[in-house]
Coordinates of C-alpha atoms and ligand atoms in Angstrom, one line a residue:
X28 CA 10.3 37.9 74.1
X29 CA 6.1 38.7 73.1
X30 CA 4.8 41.7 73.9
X31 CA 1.4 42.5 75.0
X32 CA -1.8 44.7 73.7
X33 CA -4.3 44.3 76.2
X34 CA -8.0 45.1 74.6
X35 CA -11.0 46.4 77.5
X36 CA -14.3 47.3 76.9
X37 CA -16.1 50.1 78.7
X38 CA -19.5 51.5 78.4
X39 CA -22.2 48.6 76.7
X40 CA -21.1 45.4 75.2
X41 CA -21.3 44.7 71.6
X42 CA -19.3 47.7 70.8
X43 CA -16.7 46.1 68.7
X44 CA -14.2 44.9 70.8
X45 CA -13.2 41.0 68.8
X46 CA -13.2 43.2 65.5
X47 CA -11.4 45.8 67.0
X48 CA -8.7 42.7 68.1
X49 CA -8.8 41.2 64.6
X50 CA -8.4 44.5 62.9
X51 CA -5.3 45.2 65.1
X52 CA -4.2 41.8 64.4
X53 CA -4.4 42.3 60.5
X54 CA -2.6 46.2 60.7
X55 CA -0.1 44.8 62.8
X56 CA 0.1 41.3 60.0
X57 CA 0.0 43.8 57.3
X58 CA 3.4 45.3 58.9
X59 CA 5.7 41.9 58.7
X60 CA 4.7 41.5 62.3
X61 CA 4.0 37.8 63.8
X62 CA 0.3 37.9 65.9
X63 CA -1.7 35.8 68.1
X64 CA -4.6 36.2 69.7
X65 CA -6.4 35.4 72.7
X66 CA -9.9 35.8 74.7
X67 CA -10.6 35.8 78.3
X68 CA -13.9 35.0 79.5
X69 CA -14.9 36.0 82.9
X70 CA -17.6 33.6 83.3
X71 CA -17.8 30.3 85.0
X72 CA -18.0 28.2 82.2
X73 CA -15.1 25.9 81.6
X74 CA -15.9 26.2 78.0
X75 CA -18.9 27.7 75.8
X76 CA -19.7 23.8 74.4
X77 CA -22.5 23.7 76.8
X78 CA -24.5 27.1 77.0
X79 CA -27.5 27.5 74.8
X80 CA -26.8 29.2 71.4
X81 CA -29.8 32.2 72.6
X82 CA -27.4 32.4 75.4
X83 CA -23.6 32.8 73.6
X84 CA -24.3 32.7 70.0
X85 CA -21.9 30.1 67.7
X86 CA -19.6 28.0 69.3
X87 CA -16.0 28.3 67.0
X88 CA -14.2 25.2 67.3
X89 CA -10.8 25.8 66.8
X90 CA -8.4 23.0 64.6
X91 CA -7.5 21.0 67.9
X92 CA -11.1 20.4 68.9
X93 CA -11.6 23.3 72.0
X94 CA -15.1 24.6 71.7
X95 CA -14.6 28.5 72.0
X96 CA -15.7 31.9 71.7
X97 CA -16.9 33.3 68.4
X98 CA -14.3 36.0 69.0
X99 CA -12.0 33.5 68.0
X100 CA -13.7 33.1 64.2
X101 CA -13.3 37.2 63.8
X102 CA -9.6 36.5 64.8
X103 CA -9.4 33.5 62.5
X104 CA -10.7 35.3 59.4
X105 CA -9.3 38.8 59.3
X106 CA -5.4 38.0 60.7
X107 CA -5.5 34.6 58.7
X108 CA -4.1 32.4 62.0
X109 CA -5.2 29.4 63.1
X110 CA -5.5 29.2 67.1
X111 CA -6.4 26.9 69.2
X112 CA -7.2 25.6 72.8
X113 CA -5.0 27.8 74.6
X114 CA -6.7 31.2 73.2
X115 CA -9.5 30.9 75.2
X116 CA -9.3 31.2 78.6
X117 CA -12.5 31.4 80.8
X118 CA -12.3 31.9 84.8
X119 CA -13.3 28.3 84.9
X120 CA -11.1 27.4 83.4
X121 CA -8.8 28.8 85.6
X122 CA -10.8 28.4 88.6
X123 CA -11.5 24.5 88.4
X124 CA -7.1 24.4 87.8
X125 CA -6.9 26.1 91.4
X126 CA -9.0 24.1 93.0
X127 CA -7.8 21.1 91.8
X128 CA -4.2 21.9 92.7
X129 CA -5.4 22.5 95.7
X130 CA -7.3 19.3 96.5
X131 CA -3.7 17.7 95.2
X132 CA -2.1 19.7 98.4
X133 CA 0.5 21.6 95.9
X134 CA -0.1 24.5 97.9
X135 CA 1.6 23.4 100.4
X136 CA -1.0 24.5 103.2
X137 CA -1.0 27.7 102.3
X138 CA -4.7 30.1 101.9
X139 CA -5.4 30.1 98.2
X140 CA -6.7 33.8 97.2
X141 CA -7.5 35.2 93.9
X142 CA -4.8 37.3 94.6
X143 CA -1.9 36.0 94.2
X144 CA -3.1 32.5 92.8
X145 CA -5.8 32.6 90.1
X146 CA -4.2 36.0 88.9
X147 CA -1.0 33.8 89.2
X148 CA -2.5 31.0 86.9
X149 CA -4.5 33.6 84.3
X150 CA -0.7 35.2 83.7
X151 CA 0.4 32.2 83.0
X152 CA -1.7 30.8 80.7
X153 CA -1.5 34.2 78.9
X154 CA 2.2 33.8 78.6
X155 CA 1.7 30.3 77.3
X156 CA -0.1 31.3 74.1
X157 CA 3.2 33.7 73.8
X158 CA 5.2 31.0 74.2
X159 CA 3.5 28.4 72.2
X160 CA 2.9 30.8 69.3
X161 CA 6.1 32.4 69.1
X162 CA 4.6 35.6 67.9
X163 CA 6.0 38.9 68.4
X164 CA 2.8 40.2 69.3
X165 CA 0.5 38.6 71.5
X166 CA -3.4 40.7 71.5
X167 CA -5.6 39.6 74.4
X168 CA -9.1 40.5 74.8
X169 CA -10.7 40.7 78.0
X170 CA -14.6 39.8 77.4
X171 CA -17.4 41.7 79.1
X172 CA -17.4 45.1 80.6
X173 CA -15.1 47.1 83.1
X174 CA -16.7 46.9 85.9
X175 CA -18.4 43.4 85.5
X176 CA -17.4 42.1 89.2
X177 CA -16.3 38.6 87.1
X178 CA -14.2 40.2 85.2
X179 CA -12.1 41.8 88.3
X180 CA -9.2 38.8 88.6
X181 CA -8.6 38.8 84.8
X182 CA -7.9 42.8 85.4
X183 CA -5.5 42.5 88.2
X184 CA -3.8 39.9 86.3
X185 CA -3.5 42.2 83.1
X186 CA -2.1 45.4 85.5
X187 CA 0.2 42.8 87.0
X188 CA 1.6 41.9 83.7
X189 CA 3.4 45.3 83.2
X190 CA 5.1 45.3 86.1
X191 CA 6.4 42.0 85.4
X192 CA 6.6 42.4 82.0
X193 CA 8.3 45.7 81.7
X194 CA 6.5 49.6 80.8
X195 CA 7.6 48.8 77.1
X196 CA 6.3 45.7 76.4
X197 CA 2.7 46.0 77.3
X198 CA 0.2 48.4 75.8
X199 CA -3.4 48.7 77.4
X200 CA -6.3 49.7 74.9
X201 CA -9.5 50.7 75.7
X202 CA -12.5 50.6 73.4
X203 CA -15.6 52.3 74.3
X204 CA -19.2 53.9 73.1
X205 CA -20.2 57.5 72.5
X206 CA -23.8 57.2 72.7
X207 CA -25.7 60.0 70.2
X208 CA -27.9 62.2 71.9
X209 CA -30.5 63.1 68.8
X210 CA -32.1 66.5 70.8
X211 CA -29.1 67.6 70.9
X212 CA -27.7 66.4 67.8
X213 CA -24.0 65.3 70.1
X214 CA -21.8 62.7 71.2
X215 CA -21.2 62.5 74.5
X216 CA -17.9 61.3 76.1
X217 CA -19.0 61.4 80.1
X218 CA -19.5 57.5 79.9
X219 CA -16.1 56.7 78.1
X220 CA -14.7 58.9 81.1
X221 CA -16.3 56.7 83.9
X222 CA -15.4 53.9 82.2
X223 CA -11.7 54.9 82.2
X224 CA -11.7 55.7 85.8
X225 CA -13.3 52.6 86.7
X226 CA -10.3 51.4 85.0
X227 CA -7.6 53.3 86.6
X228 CA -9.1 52.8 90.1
X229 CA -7.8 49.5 89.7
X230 CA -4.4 50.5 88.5
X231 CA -4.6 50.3 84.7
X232 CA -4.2 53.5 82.5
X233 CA -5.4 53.1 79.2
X234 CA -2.3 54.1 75.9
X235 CA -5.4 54.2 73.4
X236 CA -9.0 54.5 73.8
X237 CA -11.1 53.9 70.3
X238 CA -14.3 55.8 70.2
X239 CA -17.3 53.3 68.5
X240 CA -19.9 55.9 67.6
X241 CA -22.5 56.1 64.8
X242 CA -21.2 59.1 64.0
X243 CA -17.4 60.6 63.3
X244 CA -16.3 62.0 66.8
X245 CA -15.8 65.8 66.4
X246 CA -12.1 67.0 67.4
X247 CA -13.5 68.8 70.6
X248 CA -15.1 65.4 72.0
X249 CA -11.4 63.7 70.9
X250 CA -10.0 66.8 73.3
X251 CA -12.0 66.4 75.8
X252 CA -11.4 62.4 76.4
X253 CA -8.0 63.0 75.8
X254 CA -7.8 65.8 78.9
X255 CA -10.4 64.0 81.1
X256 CA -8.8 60.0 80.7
X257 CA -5.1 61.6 80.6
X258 CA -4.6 60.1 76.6
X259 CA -2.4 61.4 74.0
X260 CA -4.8 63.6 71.5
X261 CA -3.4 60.9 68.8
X262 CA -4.4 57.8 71.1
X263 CA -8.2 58.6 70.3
X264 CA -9.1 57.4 68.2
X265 CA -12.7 57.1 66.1
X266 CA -14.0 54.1 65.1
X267 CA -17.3 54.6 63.3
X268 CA -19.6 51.9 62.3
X269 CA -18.6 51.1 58.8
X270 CA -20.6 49.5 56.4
X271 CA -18.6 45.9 56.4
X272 CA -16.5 44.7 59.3
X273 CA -13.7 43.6 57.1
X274 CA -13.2 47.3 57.0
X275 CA -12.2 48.2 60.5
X276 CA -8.3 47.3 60.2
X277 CA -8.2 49.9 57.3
X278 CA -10.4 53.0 59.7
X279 CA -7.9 52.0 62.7
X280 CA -4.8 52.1 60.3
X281 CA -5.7 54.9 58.7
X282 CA -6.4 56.5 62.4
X283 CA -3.0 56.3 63.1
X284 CA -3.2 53.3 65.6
X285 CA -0.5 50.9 63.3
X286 CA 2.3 53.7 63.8
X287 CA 1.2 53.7 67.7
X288 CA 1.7 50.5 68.4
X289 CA 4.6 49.8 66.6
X290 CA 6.3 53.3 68.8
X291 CA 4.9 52.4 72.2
X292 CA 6.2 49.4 71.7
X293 CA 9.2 49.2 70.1
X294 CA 8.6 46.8 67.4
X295 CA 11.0 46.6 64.2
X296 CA 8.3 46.6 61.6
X297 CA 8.3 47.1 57.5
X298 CA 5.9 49.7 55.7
X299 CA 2.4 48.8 56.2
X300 CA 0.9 47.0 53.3
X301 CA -2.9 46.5 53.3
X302 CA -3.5 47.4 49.5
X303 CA -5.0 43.9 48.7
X304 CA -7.0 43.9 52.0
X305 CA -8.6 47.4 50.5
X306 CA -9.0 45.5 46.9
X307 CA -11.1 43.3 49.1
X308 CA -13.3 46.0 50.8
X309 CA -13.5 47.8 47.1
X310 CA -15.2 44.3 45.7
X311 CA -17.5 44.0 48.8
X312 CA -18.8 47.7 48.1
X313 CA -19.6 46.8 44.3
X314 CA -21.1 43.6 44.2
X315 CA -22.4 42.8 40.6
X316 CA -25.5 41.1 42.0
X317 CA -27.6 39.6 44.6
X318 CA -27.7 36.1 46.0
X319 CA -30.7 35.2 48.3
X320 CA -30.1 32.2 50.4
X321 CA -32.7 30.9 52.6
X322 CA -31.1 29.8 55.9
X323 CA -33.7 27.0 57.6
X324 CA -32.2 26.9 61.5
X325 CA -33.6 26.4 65.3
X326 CA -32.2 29.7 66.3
X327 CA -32.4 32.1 63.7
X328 CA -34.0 34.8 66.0
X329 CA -30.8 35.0 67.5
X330 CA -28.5 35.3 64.5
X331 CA -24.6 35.2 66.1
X332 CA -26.2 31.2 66.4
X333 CA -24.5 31.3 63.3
X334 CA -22.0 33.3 62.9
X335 CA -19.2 31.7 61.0
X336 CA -22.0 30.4 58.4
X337 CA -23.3 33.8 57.4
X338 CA -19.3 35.0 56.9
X339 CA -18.4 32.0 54.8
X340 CA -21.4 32.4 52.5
X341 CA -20.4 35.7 51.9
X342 CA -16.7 35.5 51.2
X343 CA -18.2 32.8 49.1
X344 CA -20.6 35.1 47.2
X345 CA -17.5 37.8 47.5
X346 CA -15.5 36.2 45.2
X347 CA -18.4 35.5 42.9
X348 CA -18.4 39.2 43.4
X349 CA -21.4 39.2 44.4
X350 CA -23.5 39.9 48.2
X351 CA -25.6 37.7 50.0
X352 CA -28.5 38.1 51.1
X353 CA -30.1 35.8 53.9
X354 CA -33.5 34.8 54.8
X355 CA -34.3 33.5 57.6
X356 CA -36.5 30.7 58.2
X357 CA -37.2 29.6 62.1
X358 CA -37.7 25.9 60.6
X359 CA -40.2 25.0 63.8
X360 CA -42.5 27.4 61.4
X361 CA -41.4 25.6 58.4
X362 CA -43.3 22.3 60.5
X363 CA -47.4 22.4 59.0
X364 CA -45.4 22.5 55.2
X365 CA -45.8 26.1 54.5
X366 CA -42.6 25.8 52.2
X367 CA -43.5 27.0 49.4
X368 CA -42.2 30.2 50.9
X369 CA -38.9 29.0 50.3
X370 CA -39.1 29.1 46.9
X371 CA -38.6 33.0 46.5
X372 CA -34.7 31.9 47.4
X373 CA -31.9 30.3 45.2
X374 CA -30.3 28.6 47.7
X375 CA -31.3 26.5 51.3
X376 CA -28.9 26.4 54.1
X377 CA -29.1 24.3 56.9
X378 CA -26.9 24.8 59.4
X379 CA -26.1 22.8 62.8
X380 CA -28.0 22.4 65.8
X381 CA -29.4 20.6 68.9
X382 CA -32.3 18.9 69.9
X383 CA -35.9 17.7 68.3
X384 CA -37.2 21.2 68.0
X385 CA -37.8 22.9 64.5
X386 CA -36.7 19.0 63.4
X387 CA -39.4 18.4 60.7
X388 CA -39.7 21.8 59.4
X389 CA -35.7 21.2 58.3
X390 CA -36.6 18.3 56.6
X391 CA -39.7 19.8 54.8
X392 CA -37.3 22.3 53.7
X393 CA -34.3 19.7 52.2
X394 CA -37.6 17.6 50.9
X395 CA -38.7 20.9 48.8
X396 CA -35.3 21.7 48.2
X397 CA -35.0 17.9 46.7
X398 CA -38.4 17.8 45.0
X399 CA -38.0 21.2 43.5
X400 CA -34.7 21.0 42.4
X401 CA -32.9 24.1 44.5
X402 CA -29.0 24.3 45.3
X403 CA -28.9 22.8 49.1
X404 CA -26.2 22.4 51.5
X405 CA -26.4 20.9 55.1
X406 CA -24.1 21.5 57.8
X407 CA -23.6 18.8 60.2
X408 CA -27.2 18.4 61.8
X409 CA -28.4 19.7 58.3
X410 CA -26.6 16.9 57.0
X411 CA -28.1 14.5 59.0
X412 CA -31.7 16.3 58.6
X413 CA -30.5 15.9 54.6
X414 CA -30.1 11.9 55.2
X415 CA -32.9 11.8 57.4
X416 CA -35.4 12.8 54.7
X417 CA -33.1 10.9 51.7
X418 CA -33.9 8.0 53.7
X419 CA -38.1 8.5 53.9
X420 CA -37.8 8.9 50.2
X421 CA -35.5 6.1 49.7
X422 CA -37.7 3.2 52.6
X423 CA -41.6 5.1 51.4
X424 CA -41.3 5.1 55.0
X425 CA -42.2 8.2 57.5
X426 CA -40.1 6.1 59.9
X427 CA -36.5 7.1 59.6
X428 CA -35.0 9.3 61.9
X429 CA -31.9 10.4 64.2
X430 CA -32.1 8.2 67.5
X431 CA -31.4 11.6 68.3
X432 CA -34.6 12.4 68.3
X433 CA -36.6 9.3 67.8
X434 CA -34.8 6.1 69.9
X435 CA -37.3 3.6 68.8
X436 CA -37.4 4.4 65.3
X437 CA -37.5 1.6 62.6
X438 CA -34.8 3.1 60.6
X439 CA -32.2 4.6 62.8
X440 CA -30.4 6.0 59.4
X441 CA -28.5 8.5 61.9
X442 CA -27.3 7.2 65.6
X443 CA -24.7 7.7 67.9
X444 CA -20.9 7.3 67.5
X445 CA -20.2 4.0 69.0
X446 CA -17.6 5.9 71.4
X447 CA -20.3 8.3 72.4
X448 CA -22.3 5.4 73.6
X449 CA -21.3 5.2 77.0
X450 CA -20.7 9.3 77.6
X451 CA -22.7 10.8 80.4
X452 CA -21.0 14.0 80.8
X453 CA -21.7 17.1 78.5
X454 CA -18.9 19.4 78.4
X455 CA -16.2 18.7 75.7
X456 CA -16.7 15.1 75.2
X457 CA -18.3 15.4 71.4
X458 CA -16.2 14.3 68.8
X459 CA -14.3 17.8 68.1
X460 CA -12.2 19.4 65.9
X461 CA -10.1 18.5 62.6
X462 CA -10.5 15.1 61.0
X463 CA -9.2 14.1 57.6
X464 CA -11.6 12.8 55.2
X465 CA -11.5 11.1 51.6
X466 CA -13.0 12.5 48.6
X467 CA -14.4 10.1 46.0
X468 CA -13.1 10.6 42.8
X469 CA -15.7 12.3 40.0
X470 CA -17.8 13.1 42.9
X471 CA -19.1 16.7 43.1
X472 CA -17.9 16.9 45.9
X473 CA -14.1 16.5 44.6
X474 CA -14.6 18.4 41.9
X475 CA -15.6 21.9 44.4
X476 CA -12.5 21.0 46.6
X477 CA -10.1 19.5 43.4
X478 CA -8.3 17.5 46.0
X479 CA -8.5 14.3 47.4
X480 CA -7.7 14.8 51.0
X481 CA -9.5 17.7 53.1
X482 CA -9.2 18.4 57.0
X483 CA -12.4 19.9 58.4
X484 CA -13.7 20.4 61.8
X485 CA -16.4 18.4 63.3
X486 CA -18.7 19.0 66.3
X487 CA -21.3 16.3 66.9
X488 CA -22.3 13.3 68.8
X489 CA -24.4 11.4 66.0
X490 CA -23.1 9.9 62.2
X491 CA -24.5 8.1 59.7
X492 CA -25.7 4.8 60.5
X493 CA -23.8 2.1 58.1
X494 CA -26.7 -0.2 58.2
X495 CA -28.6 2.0 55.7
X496 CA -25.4 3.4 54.0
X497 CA -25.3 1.0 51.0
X498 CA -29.4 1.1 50.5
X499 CA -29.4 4.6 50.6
X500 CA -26.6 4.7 47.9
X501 CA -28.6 2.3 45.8
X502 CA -31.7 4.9 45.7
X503 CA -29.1 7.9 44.6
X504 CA -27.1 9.5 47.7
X505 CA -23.5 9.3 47.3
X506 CA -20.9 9.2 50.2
X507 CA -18.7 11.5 48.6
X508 CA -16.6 11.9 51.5
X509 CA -15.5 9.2 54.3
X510 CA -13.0 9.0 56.6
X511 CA -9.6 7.0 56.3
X512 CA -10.8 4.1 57.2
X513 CA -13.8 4.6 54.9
X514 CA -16.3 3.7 58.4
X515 CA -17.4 6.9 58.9
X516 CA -20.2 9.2 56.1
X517 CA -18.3 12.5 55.9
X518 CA -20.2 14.3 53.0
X519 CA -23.3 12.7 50.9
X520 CA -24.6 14.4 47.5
X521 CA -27.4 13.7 46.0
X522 CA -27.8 12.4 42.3
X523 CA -29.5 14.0 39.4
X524 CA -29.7 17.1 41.4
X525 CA -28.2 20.8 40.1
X526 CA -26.6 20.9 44.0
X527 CA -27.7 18.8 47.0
X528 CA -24.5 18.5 49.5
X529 CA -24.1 18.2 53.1
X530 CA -20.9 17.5 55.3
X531 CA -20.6 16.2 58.8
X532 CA -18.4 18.5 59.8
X533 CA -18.7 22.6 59.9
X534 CA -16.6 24.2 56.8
X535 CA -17.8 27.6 57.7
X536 CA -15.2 27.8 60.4
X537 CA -12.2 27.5 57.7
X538 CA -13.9 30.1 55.6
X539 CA -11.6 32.9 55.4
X540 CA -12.5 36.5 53.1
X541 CA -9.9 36.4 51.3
X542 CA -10.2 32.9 50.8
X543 CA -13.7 31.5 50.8
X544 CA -14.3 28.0 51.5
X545 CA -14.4 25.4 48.4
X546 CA -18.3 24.0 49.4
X547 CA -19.6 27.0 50.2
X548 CA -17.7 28.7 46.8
X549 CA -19.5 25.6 45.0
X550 CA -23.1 26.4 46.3
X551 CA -23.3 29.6 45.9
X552 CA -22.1 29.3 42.2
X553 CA -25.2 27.1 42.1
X554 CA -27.7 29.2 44.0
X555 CA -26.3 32.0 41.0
X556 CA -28.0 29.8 38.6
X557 CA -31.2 29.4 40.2
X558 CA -34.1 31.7 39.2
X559 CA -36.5 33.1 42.1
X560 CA -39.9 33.6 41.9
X561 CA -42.5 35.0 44.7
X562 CA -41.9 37.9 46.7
X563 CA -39.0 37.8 49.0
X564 CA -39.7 38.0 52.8
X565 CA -38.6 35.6 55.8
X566 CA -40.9 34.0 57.7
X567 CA -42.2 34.7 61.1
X568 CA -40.5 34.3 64.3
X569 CA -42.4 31.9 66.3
Ligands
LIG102 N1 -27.1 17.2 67.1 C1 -26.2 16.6 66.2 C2 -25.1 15.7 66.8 O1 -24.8 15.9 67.9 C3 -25.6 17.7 65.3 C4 -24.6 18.6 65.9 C5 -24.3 19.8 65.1 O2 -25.0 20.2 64.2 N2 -23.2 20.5 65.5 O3 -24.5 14.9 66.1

């Protein structure tokens, strides 16, 4: 039978409550312990898929195609699981489930209440990840703020779960903010108590509380939450902003929490081994050099857009033991051909994305990248911007495009899936998740992976158009990667260039730290090579 750590917030969001999930996944990994992982959402979205990236940030796409939070990626990369559909639950999710029961009369003719039957349905699906994982240890975080009147059901279902679940099973930990008061040169601790109470007014008292501060919490503010929120002295614990996430699951361990869980809850668990974790963080803190990579997106003022992209180029740069530096280029500014900004970097990025805004300015960037011979890789719609401008240079033609953004175009090098043809509705009807694809041998795209068969994850409505496949190959790109049935363009290269890739699919989400992915490994060993000149500064936010 699972048991159950339960992860609130209190105070402000943002305080560090996925990595604090992750990090207790790893400690708890790093003890012989079997984890999984899941987020509840209180909003009404059935799924993330559809909000804007200003609005959410990335969208993680898990291996069995659910568009999810980007919770998920932290739990992905530091516990080293692979999760899927069922770890993210949002309430509606769980409300549409209800209602639809309902219309379908199971309910017998009975008044359907939040209490008992959406708490009823978010315990369920909870226990379902248990069951479907088989892990000892199922760690569910419950997204936003105690106190958010959305998040309400997703509490009474969690304080339910004890009862039912038995004292010793389930562990309820609290992670809140001590805001620094400078005039008086404190922490405070009064809003981590209201938080708490706002907690066990509705029946749940926290085992652990972990303190995100700025600054080390002093042992009389550790007293005082400990006397005020009724915790064990040793269940506060400190979590001070480190210098790299990846180090939270050795601060937490180190604080004692790994021997807490593993007493309140009875586990049978070996000596805690994190010693090649803490190689890791020793490597990120003593990077040889510098690698600035120029990231060209639509939503770089917001910069959780993308996530998973800015992790996987630094575990890539990590094990080139080196650190990355990214600058960011809003491409709608990239648009009048002010690009010769971009060549103070060693490396363009362009990532995925939505939409005809910032369009050009991406392909301005791959043209420069192209023309002046700098290391490039496209993600998905930067793979598509990538054949976009391959195929102006290729057709002397300004008249190639996406139908995506241009329906009438003369050279529709990029259109729509034919099964996406006849699709109205938004949510979850991309093609999604993990597809295998062929690598062409003596490709450099085979050579970075040295295999023949990958799996990746894919998020898109739009592919290469065959039409133009084999006239574009005759001018110099290569389909380097296609899938089984050699129909669909997975990856292109471009000849006679030191690194010009891009993939229809999004490698960043199986890039792991302590096991970078083999593209983004491949470019940055690339960028390495490249020599900057200019002064180094991103553009503008328009
Ligand atoms: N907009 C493009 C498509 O739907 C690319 C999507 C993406 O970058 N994820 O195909």
């Amino acid at each position: 039978m699972a048991k159950y750590i339960f992860v609130t917030g209190g105070v402000v969001s943002s305080v560090g409550k996925g990595i604090s999930v992750a990090s207790i996944g790893r400690i708890l990994k790093s003890r012989g312990i079997t984890v999984s992982t899941q987020k509840l959402d209180p909003y009404l979205n059935v799924d993330p898929g559809t909000m804007s990236p200003y609005q959410h940030g990335e969208v993680f796409v898990t291996r069995d195609g659910a568009e999810t939070d980007l919770d998920l990626g932290h739990y992905e990369r530091f516990i080293g699981i692979e999760l899927t559909k069922d770890s993210n639950v949002t309430s509606g999710q769980v409300y549409s489930a209800v209602i639809s029961q309902e219309r379908k009369g199971e309910f017998l003719g009975g008044t359907i209440q939040v209490v008992p039957h959406v708490t009823s349905e978010m315990k369920r699906r909870i226990r379902k990840v248990a069951q479907i994982s088989q892990a000892e240890v199922v760690i569910v975080e419950v997204g936003g703020t105690v106190g958010d009147i959305e998040g309400q059901p997703f509490l009474e279902a969690i304080r339910q779960m004890r009862k039912e679940e038995g004292r010793d099973n389930v562990l309820y930990i609290h992670v809140t903010f001590l805001p620094y008061i400078g005039a008086t040169d404190e922490l405070k601790s009064k809003p981590t108590q209201h938080s708490v109470n706002e907690l066990r007014r509705i029946g749940i008292q926290p085992d652990a509380i972990l303190c995100r501060s700025d600054r080390e919490a002093s042992e009389e503010i550790k007293d005082k939450i400990s006397l005020f929120c009724d915790v064990d002295k040793e269940a506060v614990i400190s979590l001070v902003t480190s210098e790299t996430i990846y180090e939270v699951p050795l601060l937490l361990e180190e604080a004692g929490l790994g021997n807490l869980i593993v007493e309140r809850l009875g586990l049978t668990a070996q000596e805690s081994d994190l010693s090649k974790w803490r190689d890791m963080i020793a490597r990120i803190k003593a990077p040889k050099e510098q690698v600035l990579i120029g990231l060209v997106g639509k939503y770089v003022e917001f910069q959780d857009s993308y996530y998973s992209v800015r992790e996987a180029l630094s575990h890539a740069a990590l094990a080139h033991n080196c650190e990355i530096k990214i600058l960011w280029f809003p491409s709608e500014a990239l648009e009048n051909g002010d690009v010769e900004q971009l060549r103070q970097v060693q490396g363009i990025i362009v990532p995925g994305g939505f939409g005809q805004r910032g369009i050009e300015g991406m392909i301005q960037a791959i043209k420069f990248a192209r023309e002046e011979n700098i290391p490039c890789f496209g993600l998905c719609l930067g793979m598509q911007t990538m054949v976009i401008e391959f195929g102006r240079h290729a057709f002397h033609t300004q008249n190639v495009n996406s139908t995506e953004f241009d329906e009438t175009t003369e050279y529709p090098v990029i259109d729509l899936l034919p099964e996406q043809k006849n699709i109205d509705s938004k949510g979850g009807t991309m093609r999604l998740g993990t597809y295998p694809c062929h690598l062409v041998a003596g490709t450099r795209t085979a050579q970075a992976y040295g295999t023949d068969v990958v799996y990746e994850r894919h998020r898109h409505r739009f592919e290469v158009n065959n039409r133009f496949r084999h006239p574009m190959e005759d001018a110099g790109m290569i389909a380097s990667g296609v899938s089984p049935d050699g129909k669909l363009v997975e990856i292109v290269e471009i000849k006679d260039h030191p690194w010009m890739l891009a993939c229809q699919f999004h490698p960043e989400f199986k890039s792991h730290p302590d096991a970078p992915h083999p593209l983004f490994l491949d470019f940055i060993g690339a960028a390495r090579k490249t020599l900057v000149t200019g002064t180094q500064t991103s553009l503008p936010i328009v």
